[in-house]
Amino acid sequence: MKNKIVLHLFLSFLVLTIYSCSNDNDDSMKLLKKVVETSEGGTAETTLYTYNGNQIVSMDGANKRTDFTYTEDLITKRVTQNKTNQLLETINYSYFEGKLVEVTSLGKYRIKYVHNADKTVSYEKFSIASGNQQVKEFHGKLYFENENFIKDERILDNTASGTLIEYTVSFDYDAKYNPLYNILGYKKLLDYNEEISSNNSLISTVITSVSKDDQITSSANFYTNSFKYDLDNYPIEQVSENNVATNGNRGYLKTEYFY
């Protein structure tokens, strides 16, 4: 009888431990619910995020709203409208064996992706001109490491004869959680650049090189972010000295994250 009681207590403790661990795991996988961006002048704009489970349904900001459509676990469409319900952009995503192979912005541009054996991704971007004519703008290669988007190397194609323009942007990261990473299918969206990474970008370095008539001109720009984190290592505040807000304004920006 005593052995049965001990066994019962042990099993009860084991079940409670497993349940507790399961709850801890669920709590640690946070979904972003609200973002407040404050510019240097003190103007604040709020964006609200809604979900169906861990599928993103919409991002609703002060000036525009973006709605997402899924096919199974993959994001296959996003539609952006302004606050008077005027369509701003429709983007369709196409996949092969779970990997993104094409992004199409209706009437605007098209991006084609090829996933290489070395885990890099080659791409080409075409603008769509009148008469649905496609003009190749640039091509390049994307690099990844530890589930982070670390570099984009790009060569412009639509340039003057004899001119070569190369563009490279690289990213350095912290070891904390990206607030968007738990959104189902979001990390597949290669056109979102560093936003699809598992961690947060601390420094982005942009290098532009122009070669013409045997002369090369290069420039480099650095963009930095600083973060404050909660106890679960998710950012709750980001300060950027030269960033682009959702309204398009560039400069100092403080971003607050709510889960």
PDB file of C-alpha atoms in Angstrom:
ATOM      1  CA  MET A   1       0.000   0.000   0.000  1.00  0.00           C
ATOM      2  CA  LYS A   2       2.821   2.348   0.920  1.00  0.00           C
ATOM      3  CA  ASN A   3       4.551   1.638  -2.401  1.00  0.00           C
ATOM      4  CA  LYS A   4       1.338   2.444  -4.299  1.00  0.00           C
ATOM      5  CA  ILE A   5       1.041   5.809  -2.521  1.00  0.00           C
ATOM      6  CA  VAL A   6       4.660   6.670  -3.314  1.00  0.00           C
ATOM      7  CA  LEU A   7       4.163   5.661  -6.959  1.00  0.00           C
ATOM      8  CA  HIS A   8       0.980   7.750  -7.185  1.00  0.00           C
ATOM      9  CA  LEU A   9       2.732  10.805  -5.735  1.00  0.00           C
ATOM     10  CA  PHE A  10       5.660  10.358  -8.128  1.00  0.00           C
ATOM     11  CA  LEU A  11       3.392  10.120 -11.172  1.00  0.00           C
ATOM     12  CA  SER A  12       1.422  13.172 -10.027  1.00  0.00           C
ATOM     13  CA  PHE A  13       4.653  15.144  -9.633  1.00  0.00           C
ATOM     14  CA  LEU A  14       5.832  14.001 -13.074  1.00  0.00           C
ATOM     15  CA  VAL A  15       2.585  15.096 -14.741  1.00  0.00           C
ATOM     16  CA  LEU A  16       2.709  18.492 -13.018  1.00  0.00           C
ATOM     17  CA  THR A  17       6.338  18.954 -14.063  1.00  0.00           C
ATOM     18  CA  ILE A  18       5.587  18.155 -17.710  1.00  0.00           C
ATOM     19  CA  TYR A  19       2.542  20.445 -17.657  1.00  0.00           C
ATOM     20  CA  SER A  20       4.570  23.242 -16.094  1.00  0.00           C
ATOM     21  CA  CYS A  21       7.355  22.888 -18.665  1.00  0.00           C
ATOM     22  CA  SER A  22       4.797  22.860 -21.464  1.00  0.00           C
ATOM     23  CA  ASN A  23       3.255  26.071 -20.155  1.00  0.00           C
ATOM     24  CA  ASP A  24       6.691  27.656 -19.848  1.00  0.00           C
ATOM     25  CA  ASN A  25       7.436  26.843 -23.484  1.00  0.00           C
ATOM     26  CA  ASP A  26       4.109  28.280 -24.614  1.00  0.00           C
ATOM     27  CA  ASP A  27       4.662  31.469 -22.623  1.00  0.00           C
ATOM     28  CA  SER A  28       8.159  31.947 -24.029  1.00  0.00           C
ATOM     29  CA  MET A  29       6.920  31.879 -27.641  1.00  0.00           C
ATOM     30  CA  LYS A  30       5.479  35.361 -27.763  1.00  0.00           C
ATOM     31  CA  LEU A  31       3.586  37.013 -30.581  1.00  0.00           C
ATOM     32  CA  LEU A  32       3.882  40.731 -31.209  1.00  0.00           C
ATOM     33  CA  LYS A  33       0.564  42.509 -30.532  1.00  0.00           C
ATOM     34  CA  LYS A  34       1.395  46.210 -30.805  1.00  0.00           C
ATOM     35  CA  VAL A  35       4.191  48.502 -31.982  1.00  0.00           C
ATOM     36  CA  VAL A  36       4.467  52.198 -31.125  1.00  0.00           C
ATOM     37  CA  GLU A  37       6.928  54.235 -33.198  1.00  0.00           C
ATOM     38  CA  THR A  38       7.932  57.670 -31.912  1.00  0.00           C
ATOM     39  CA  SER A  39       9.894  60.066 -34.102  1.00  0.00           C
ATOM     40  CA  GLU A  40      12.389  62.667 -32.933  1.00  0.00           C
ATOM     41  CA  GLY A  41       9.664  65.302 -32.992  1.00  0.00           C
ATOM     42  CA  GLY A  42       7.550  63.265 -30.579  1.00  0.00           C
ATOM     43  CA  THR A  43       4.933  62.057 -33.066  1.00  0.00           C
ATOM     44  CA  ALA A  44       3.794  58.538 -32.166  1.00  0.00           C
ATOM     45  CA  GLU A  45       2.161  56.036 -34.504  1.00  0.00           C
ATOM     46  CA  THR A  46       0.688  52.704 -33.439  1.00  0.00           C
ATOM     47  CA  THR A  47       0.443  49.468 -35.419  1.00  0.00           C
ATOM     48  CA  LEU A  48      -1.756  46.620 -34.159  1.00  0.00           C
ATOM     49  CA  TYR A  49      -1.129  42.964 -35.036  1.00  0.00           C
ATOM     50  CA  THR A  50      -3.923  40.380 -35.126  1.00  0.00           C
ATOM     51  CA  TYR A  51      -3.570  36.606 -35.414  1.00  0.00           C
ATOM     52  CA  ASN A  52      -5.363  33.354 -35.979  1.00  0.00           C
ATOM     53  CA  GLY A  53      -3.272  31.090 -33.790  1.00  0.00           C
ATOM     54  CA  ASN A  54       0.261  31.968 -34.864  1.00  0.00           C
ATOM     55  CA  GLN A  55      -0.819  32.981 -38.374  1.00  0.00           C
ATOM     56  CA  ILE A  56      -0.647  36.733 -38.943  1.00  0.00           C
ATOM     57  CA  VAL A  57      -4.013  38.126 -40.079  1.00  0.00           C
ATOM     58  CA  SER A  58      -3.310  41.846 -40.311  1.00  0.00           C
ATOM     59  CA  MET A  59      -1.000  44.719 -39.436  1.00  0.00           C
ATOM     60  CA  ASP A  60      -3.151  47.794 -38.877  1.00  0.00           C
ATOM     61  CA  GLY A  61      -1.358  51.136 -38.665  1.00  0.00           C
ATOM     62  CA  ALA A  62      -2.301  54.799 -38.616  1.00  0.00           C
ATOM     63  CA  ASN A  63      -2.079  55.268 -42.392  1.00  0.00           C
ATOM     64  CA  LYS A  64      -2.409  51.798 -43.876  1.00  0.00           C
ATOM     65  CA  ARG A  65      -3.458  48.229 -43.197  1.00  0.00           C
ATOM     66  CA  THR A  66      -1.902  45.023 -44.512  1.00  0.00           C
ATOM     67  CA  ASP A  67      -3.883  41.769 -44.644  1.00  0.00           C
ATOM     68  CA  PHE A  68      -2.261  38.358 -45.082  1.00  0.00           C
ATOM     69  CA  THR A  69      -3.554  35.180 -46.728  1.00  0.00           C
ATOM     70  CA  TYR A  70      -2.233  31.684 -46.005  1.00  0.00           C
ATOM     71  CA  THR A  71      -2.259  28.469 -47.976  1.00  0.00           C
ATOM     72  CA  GLU A  72      -1.691  25.832 -45.317  1.00  0.00           C
ATOM     73  CA  ASP A  73       1.375  27.113 -43.385  1.00  0.00           C
ATOM     74  CA  LEU A  74       2.701  29.488 -46.057  1.00  0.00           C
ATOM     75  CA  ILE A  75       1.906  33.168 -46.593  1.00  0.00           C
ATOM     76  CA  THR A  76       0.748  33.416 -50.204  1.00  0.00           C
ATOM     77  CA  LYS A  77      -0.651  36.951 -50.406  1.00  0.00           C
ATOM     78  CA  ARG A  78      -0.500  40.300 -48.679  1.00  0.00           C
ATOM     79  CA  VAL A  79      -2.755  43.197 -49.561  1.00  0.00           C
ATOM     80  CA  THR A  80      -2.051  46.743 -48.397  1.00  0.00           C
ATOM     81  CA  GLN A  81      -4.724  49.450 -48.354  1.00  0.00           C
ATOM     82  CA  ASN A  82      -4.810  52.991 -47.060  1.00  0.00           C
ATOM     83  CA  LYS A  83      -7.390  54.158 -44.557  1.00  0.00           C
ATOM     84  CA  THR A  84      -9.908  55.046 -47.266  1.00  0.00           C
ATOM     85  CA  ASN A  85      -9.807  51.420 -48.478  1.00  0.00           C
ATOM     86  CA  GLN A  86      -7.856  52.335 -51.585  1.00  0.00           C
ATOM     87  CA  LEU A  87      -5.620  49.508 -52.744  1.00  0.00           C
ATOM     88  CA  LEU A  88      -1.937  50.390 -52.491  1.00  0.00           C
ATOM     89  CA  GLU A  89      -0.332  47.056 -53.321  1.00  0.00           C
ATOM     90  CA  THR A  90      -1.070  43.355 -53.760  1.00  0.00           C
ATOM     91  CA  ILE A  91       1.840  40.946 -53.435  1.00  0.00           C
ATOM     92  CA  ASN A  92       1.631  37.241 -54.265  1.00  0.00           C
ATOM     93  CA  TYR A  93       4.137  34.666 -52.996  1.00  0.00           C
ATOM     94  CA  SER A  94       4.858  31.417 -54.853  1.00  0.00           C
ATOM     95  CA  TYR A  95       6.700  28.417 -53.396  1.00  0.00           C
ATOM     96  CA  PHE A  96       8.260  25.158 -54.518  1.00  0.00           C
ATOM     97  CA  GLU A  97       8.715  22.438 -51.920  1.00  0.00           C
ATOM     98  CA  GLY A  98       8.196  24.998 -49.169  1.00  0.00           C
ATOM     99  CA  LYS A  99      10.791  27.473 -50.464  1.00  0.00           C
ATOM    100  CA  LEU A 100       9.951  30.901 -51.871  1.00  0.00           C
ATOM    101  CA  VAL A 101      10.618  31.059 -55.617  1.00  0.00           C
ATOM    102  CA  GLU A 102       8.740  34.163 -56.746  1.00  0.00           C
ATOM    103  CA  VAL A 103       7.320  37.418 -55.424  1.00  0.00           C
ATOM    104  CA  THR A 104       4.963  39.386 -57.647  1.00  0.00           C
ATOM    105  CA  SER A 105       3.689  42.876 -56.929  1.00  0.00           C
ATOM    106  CA  LEU A 106       0.804  43.243 -59.361  1.00  0.00           C
ATOM    107  CA  GLY A 107       1.658  45.785 -62.043  1.00  0.00           C
ATOM    108  CA  LYS A 108       4.859  46.866 -60.274  1.00  0.00           C
ATOM    109  CA  TYR A 109       7.629  44.285 -60.018  1.00  0.00           C
ATOM    110  CA  ARG A 110       8.590  40.617 -59.937  1.00  0.00           C
ATOM    111  CA  ILE A 111      11.390  38.859 -58.012  1.00  0.00           C
ATOM    112  CA  LYS A 112      12.587  35.356 -58.886  1.00  0.00           C
ATOM    113  CA  TYR A 113      14.588  33.270 -56.384  1.00  0.00           C
ATOM    114  CA  VAL A 114      16.831  30.224 -56.822  1.00  0.00           C
ATOM    115  CA  HIS A 115      17.883  28.286 -53.714  1.00  0.00           C
ATOM    116  CA  ASN A 116      21.467  27.088 -54.093  1.00  0.00           C
ATOM    117  CA  ALA A 117      23.148  23.982 -52.695  1.00  0.00           C
ATOM    118  CA  ASP A 118      25.374  26.117 -50.428  1.00  0.00           C
ATOM    119  CA  LYS A 119      22.227  27.597 -48.781  1.00  0.00           C
ATOM    120  CA  THR A 120      22.616  30.969 -50.462  1.00  0.00           C
ATOM    121  CA  VAL A 121      19.751  32.318 -52.563  1.00  0.00           C
ATOM    122  CA  SER A 122      20.257  33.929 -55.975  1.00  0.00           C
ATOM    123  CA  TYR A 123      17.640  36.375 -57.187  1.00  0.00           C
ATOM    124  CA  GLU A 124      16.610  38.700 -60.012  1.00  0.00           C
ATOM    125  CA  LYS A 125      14.243  41.651 -59.798  1.00  0.00           C
ATOM    126  CA  PHE A 126      12.246  42.923 -62.769  1.00  0.00           C
ATOM    127  CA  SER A 127      10.120  46.056 -62.910  1.00  0.00           C
ATOM    128  CA  ILE A 128       6.888  45.795 -64.885  1.00  0.00           C
ATOM    129  CA  ALA A 129       6.542  48.581 -67.430  1.00  0.00           C
ATOM    130  CA  SER A 130       3.617  49.534 -69.646  1.00  0.00           C
ATOM    131  CA  GLY A 131       2.251  46.708 -71.724  1.00  0.00           C
ATOM    132  CA  ASN A 132       3.370  44.274 -69.022  1.00  0.00           C
ATOM    133  CA  GLN A 133       6.942  44.508 -70.313  1.00  0.00           C
ATOM    134  CA  GLN A 134       9.550  43.371 -67.781  1.00  0.00           C
ATOM    135  CA  VAL A 135      12.788  45.310 -67.299  1.00  0.00           C
ATOM    136  CA  LYS A 136      15.568  43.691 -65.273  1.00  0.00           C
ATOM    137  CA  GLU A 137      16.578  46.090 -62.492  1.00  0.00           C
ATOM    138  CA  PHE A 138      19.204  44.083 -60.626  1.00  0.00           C
ATOM    139  CA  HIS A 139      20.359  40.623 -59.618  1.00  0.00           C
ATOM    140  CA  GLY A 140      22.173  39.357 -56.564  1.00  0.00           C
ATOM    141  CA  LYS A 141      22.709  36.777 -53.872  1.00  0.00           C
ATOM    142  CA  LEU A 142      21.430  36.459 -50.294  1.00  0.00           C
ATOM    143  CA  TYR A 143      23.460  34.909 -47.473  1.00  0.00           C
ATOM    144  CA  PHE A 144      22.260  33.327 -44.231  1.00  0.00           C
ATOM    145  CA  GLU A 145      23.868  32.145 -41.010  1.00  0.00           C
ATOM    146  CA  ASN A 146      22.302  30.759 -37.815  1.00  0.00           C
ATOM    147  CA  GLU A 147      18.812  31.525 -39.168  1.00  0.00           C
ATOM    148  CA  ASN A 148      19.796  35.153 -39.743  1.00  0.00           C
ATOM    149  CA  PHE A 149      19.801  37.111 -43.000  1.00  0.00           C
ATOM    150  CA  ILE A 150      23.419  38.341 -42.951  1.00  0.00           C
ATOM    151  CA  LYS A 151      24.169  39.803 -46.394  1.00  0.00           C
ATOM    152  CA  ASP A 152      22.676  40.923 -49.697  1.00  0.00           C
ATOM    153  CA  GLU A 153      25.081  41.352 -52.620  1.00  0.00           C
ATOM    154  CA  ARG A 154      23.516  43.112 -55.589  1.00  0.00           C
ATOM    155  CA  ILE A 155      24.543  44.285 -59.072  1.00  0.00           C
ATOM    156  CA  LEU A 156      22.358  46.811 -60.871  1.00  0.00           C
ATOM    157  CA  ASP A 157      21.437  45.857 -64.436  1.00  0.00           C
ATOM    158  CA  ASN A 158      19.476  48.851 -65.686  1.00  0.00           C
ATOM    159  CA  THR A 159      22.466  51.230 -65.842  1.00  0.00           C
ATOM    160  CA  ALA A 160      24.215  53.285 -68.497  1.00  0.00           C
ATOM    161  CA  SER A 161      26.601  51.512 -70.839  1.00  0.00           C
ATOM    162  CA  GLY A 162      30.056  51.110 -69.325  1.00  0.00           C
ATOM    163  CA  THR A 163      28.837  51.677 -65.764  1.00  0.00           C
ATOM    164  CA  LEU A 164      28.916  48.983 -63.090  1.00  0.00           C
ATOM    165  CA  ILE A 165      27.082  49.637 -59.830  1.00  0.00           C
ATOM    166  CA  GLU A 166      27.417  47.164 -56.962  1.00  0.00           C
ATOM    167  CA  TYR A 167      25.519  47.318 -53.697  1.00  0.00           C
ATOM    168  CA  THR A 168      26.104  45.283 -50.542  1.00  0.00           C
ATOM    169  CA  VAL A 169      24.261  45.403 -47.239  1.00  0.00           C
ATOM    170  CA  SER A 170      25.350  43.267 -44.297  1.00  0.00           C
ATOM    171  CA  PHE A 171      23.894  42.804 -40.825  1.00  0.00           C
ATOM    172  CA  ASP A 172      25.286  42.100 -37.356  1.00  0.00           C
ATOM    173  CA  TYR A 173      22.902  40.655 -34.771  1.00  0.00           C
ATOM    174  CA  ASP A 174      22.326  40.269 -31.059  1.00  0.00           C
ATOM    175  CA  ALA A 175      21.513  36.888 -29.499  1.00  0.00           C
ATOM    176  CA  LYS A 176      17.930  37.780 -28.512  1.00  0.00           C
ATOM    177  CA  TYR A 177      14.547  36.944 -30.062  1.00  0.00           C
ATOM    178  CA  ASN A 178      13.220  38.812 -33.086  1.00  0.00           C
ATOM    179  CA  PRO A 179       9.647  39.890 -32.161  1.00  0.00           C
ATOM    180  CA  LEU A 180       8.369  38.770 -35.591  1.00  0.00           C
ATOM    181  CA  TYR A 181      10.093  35.395 -35.799  1.00  0.00           C
ATOM    182  CA  ASN A 182       7.284  33.359 -34.216  1.00  0.00           C
ATOM    183  CA  ILE A 183       4.803  34.365 -36.922  1.00  0.00           C
ATOM    184  CA  LEU A 184       4.079  31.239 -38.950  1.00  0.00           C
ATOM    185  CA  GLY A 185       5.659  31.393 -42.409  1.00  0.00           C
ATOM    186  CA  TYR A 186       7.130  34.854 -41.906  1.00  0.00           C
ATOM    187  CA  LYS A 187      10.755  33.714 -42.135  1.00  0.00           C
ATOM    188  CA  LYS A 188      10.076  32.495 -45.700  1.00  0.00           C
ATOM    189  CA  LEU A 189       9.461  36.054 -46.961  1.00  0.00           C
ATOM    190  CA  LEU A 190      12.871  36.861 -48.415  1.00  0.00           C
ATOM    191  CA  ASP A 191      11.736  40.312 -49.558  1.00  0.00           C
ATOM    192  CA  TYR A 192      11.489  41.362 -45.892  1.00  0.00           C
ATOM    193  CA  ASN A 193      15.285  41.176 -45.527  1.00  0.00           C
ATOM    194  CA  GLU A 194      16.562  41.267 -41.924  1.00  0.00           C
ATOM    195  CA  GLU A 195      13.021  41.202 -40.507  1.00  0.00           C
ATOM    196  CA  ILE A 196      12.880  37.443 -41.178  1.00  0.00           C
ATOM    197  CA  SER A 197      15.924  36.716 -39.001  1.00  0.00           C
ATOM    198  CA  SER A 198      15.760  34.880 -35.692  1.00  0.00           C
ATOM    199  CA  ASN A 199      17.659  37.680 -33.916  1.00  0.00           C
ATOM    200  CA  ASN A 200      17.677  41.495 -34.005  1.00  0.00           C
ATOM    201  CA  SER A 201      19.936  43.599 -36.210  1.00  0.00           C
ATOM    202  CA  LEU A 202      22.342  45.791 -34.228  1.00  0.00           C
ATOM    203  CA  ILE A 203      24.368  47.186 -37.125  1.00  0.00           C
ATOM    204  CA  SER A 204      23.650  47.304 -40.834  1.00  0.00           C
ATOM    205  CA  THR A 205      26.433  48.298 -43.216  1.00  0.00           C
ATOM    206  CA  VAL A 206      25.613  49.532 -46.702  1.00  0.00           C
ATOM    207  CA  ILE A 207      28.424  49.737 -49.265  1.00  0.00           C
ATOM    208  CA  THR A 208      27.886  51.143 -52.753  1.00  0.00           C
ATOM    209  CA  SER A 209      30.528  50.960 -55.478  1.00  0.00           C
ATOM    210  CA  VAL A 210      30.332  52.678 -58.875  1.00  0.00           C
ATOM    211  CA  SER A 211      32.802  51.777 -61.612  1.00  0.00           C
ATOM    212  CA  LYS A 212      32.939  53.964 -64.714  1.00  0.00           C
ATOM    213  CA  ASP A 213      35.715  54.835 -67.167  1.00  0.00           C
ATOM    214  CA  ASP A 214      38.258  52.854 -65.132  1.00  0.00           C
ATOM    215  CA  GLN A 215      37.409  54.850 -62.007  1.00  0.00           C
ATOM    216  CA  ILE A 216      35.813  53.371 -58.906  1.00  0.00           C
ATOM    217  CA  THR A 217      33.883  55.410 -56.366  1.00  0.00           C
ATOM    218  CA  SER A 218      32.777  53.757 -53.132  1.00  0.00           C
ATOM    219  CA  SER A 219      30.747  54.870 -50.153  1.00  0.00           C
ATOM    220  CA  ALA A 220      29.789  53.208 -46.881  1.00  0.00           C
ATOM    221  CA  ASN A 221      26.961  53.970 -44.469  1.00  0.00           C
ATOM    222  CA  PHE A 222      26.342  52.454 -41.049  1.00  0.00           C
ATOM    223  CA  TYR A 223      22.989  52.192 -39.282  1.00  0.00           C
ATOM    224  CA  THR A 224      22.796  51.185 -35.626  1.00  0.00           C
ATOM    225  CA  ASN A 225      20.049  49.937 -33.323  1.00  0.00           C
ATOM    226  CA  SER A 226      20.087  49.634 -29.542  1.00  0.00           C
ATOM    227  CA  PHE A 227      17.610  47.492 -27.616  1.00  0.00           C
ATOM    228  CA  LYS A 228      16.086  46.923 -24.216  1.00  0.00           C
ATOM    229  CA  TYR A 229      14.761  43.430 -23.515  1.00  0.00           C
ATOM    230  CA  ASP A 230      12.265  41.752 -21.214  1.00  0.00           C
ATOM    231  CA  LEU A 231      13.066  38.786 -18.967  1.00  0.00           C
ATOM    232  CA  ASP A 232      12.339  36.366 -21.842  1.00  0.00           C
ATOM    233  CA  ASN A 233      14.915  38.074 -24.107  1.00  0.00           C
ATOM    234  CA  TYR A 234      12.369  39.734 -26.386  1.00  0.00           C
ATOM    235  CA  PRO A 235      12.934  43.401 -27.261  1.00  0.00           C
ATOM    236  CA  ILE A 236      10.618  45.892 -25.604  1.00  0.00           C
ATOM    237  CA  GLU A 237      12.329  49.025 -26.922  1.00  0.00           C
ATOM    238  CA  GLN A 238      14.501  49.826 -29.925  1.00  0.00           C
ATOM    239  CA  VAL A 239      16.259  53.104 -30.642  1.00  0.00           C
ATOM    240  CA  SER A 240      17.525  53.786 -34.158  1.00  0.00           C
ATOM    241  CA  GLU A 241      19.452  56.907 -35.049  1.00  0.00           C
ATOM    242  CA  ASN A 242      18.796  56.760 -38.788  1.00  0.00           C
ATOM    243  CA  ASN A 243      15.896  54.480 -39.570  1.00  0.00           C
ATOM    244  CA  VAL A 244      12.792  54.522 -41.749  1.00  0.00           C
ATOM    245  CA  ALA A 245       9.461  54.514 -39.922  1.00  0.00           C
ATOM    246  CA  THR A 246       6.297  52.928 -41.291  1.00  0.00           C
ATOM    247  CA  ASN A 247       5.184  56.381 -42.461  1.00  0.00           C
ATOM    248  CA  GLY A 248       8.353  56.717 -44.551  1.00  0.00           C
ATOM    249  CA  ASN A 249      10.050  59.327 -42.379  1.00  0.00           C
ATOM    250  CA  ARG A 250      13.788  58.847 -41.897  1.00  0.00           C
ATOM    251  CA  GLY A 251      15.832  59.769 -38.827  1.00  0.00           C
ATOM    252  CA  TYR A 252      15.743  59.068 -35.095  1.00  0.00           C
ATOM    253  CA  LEU A 253      13.114  56.517 -34.187  1.00  0.00           C
ATOM    254  CA  LYS A 254      12.096  54.877 -30.928  1.00  0.00           C
ATOM    255  CA  THR A 255      10.100  51.679 -31.296  1.00  0.00           C
ATOM    256  CA  GLU A 256       8.230  50.054 -28.413  1.00  0.00           C
ATOM    257  CA  TYR A 257       7.100  46.420 -28.635  1.00  0.00           C
ATOM    258  CA  PHE A 258       4.121  44.906 -26.814  1.00  0.00           C
ATOM    259  CA  TYR A 259       3.260  41.182 -26.671  1.00  0.00           C
TER     260      TYR A 259
END
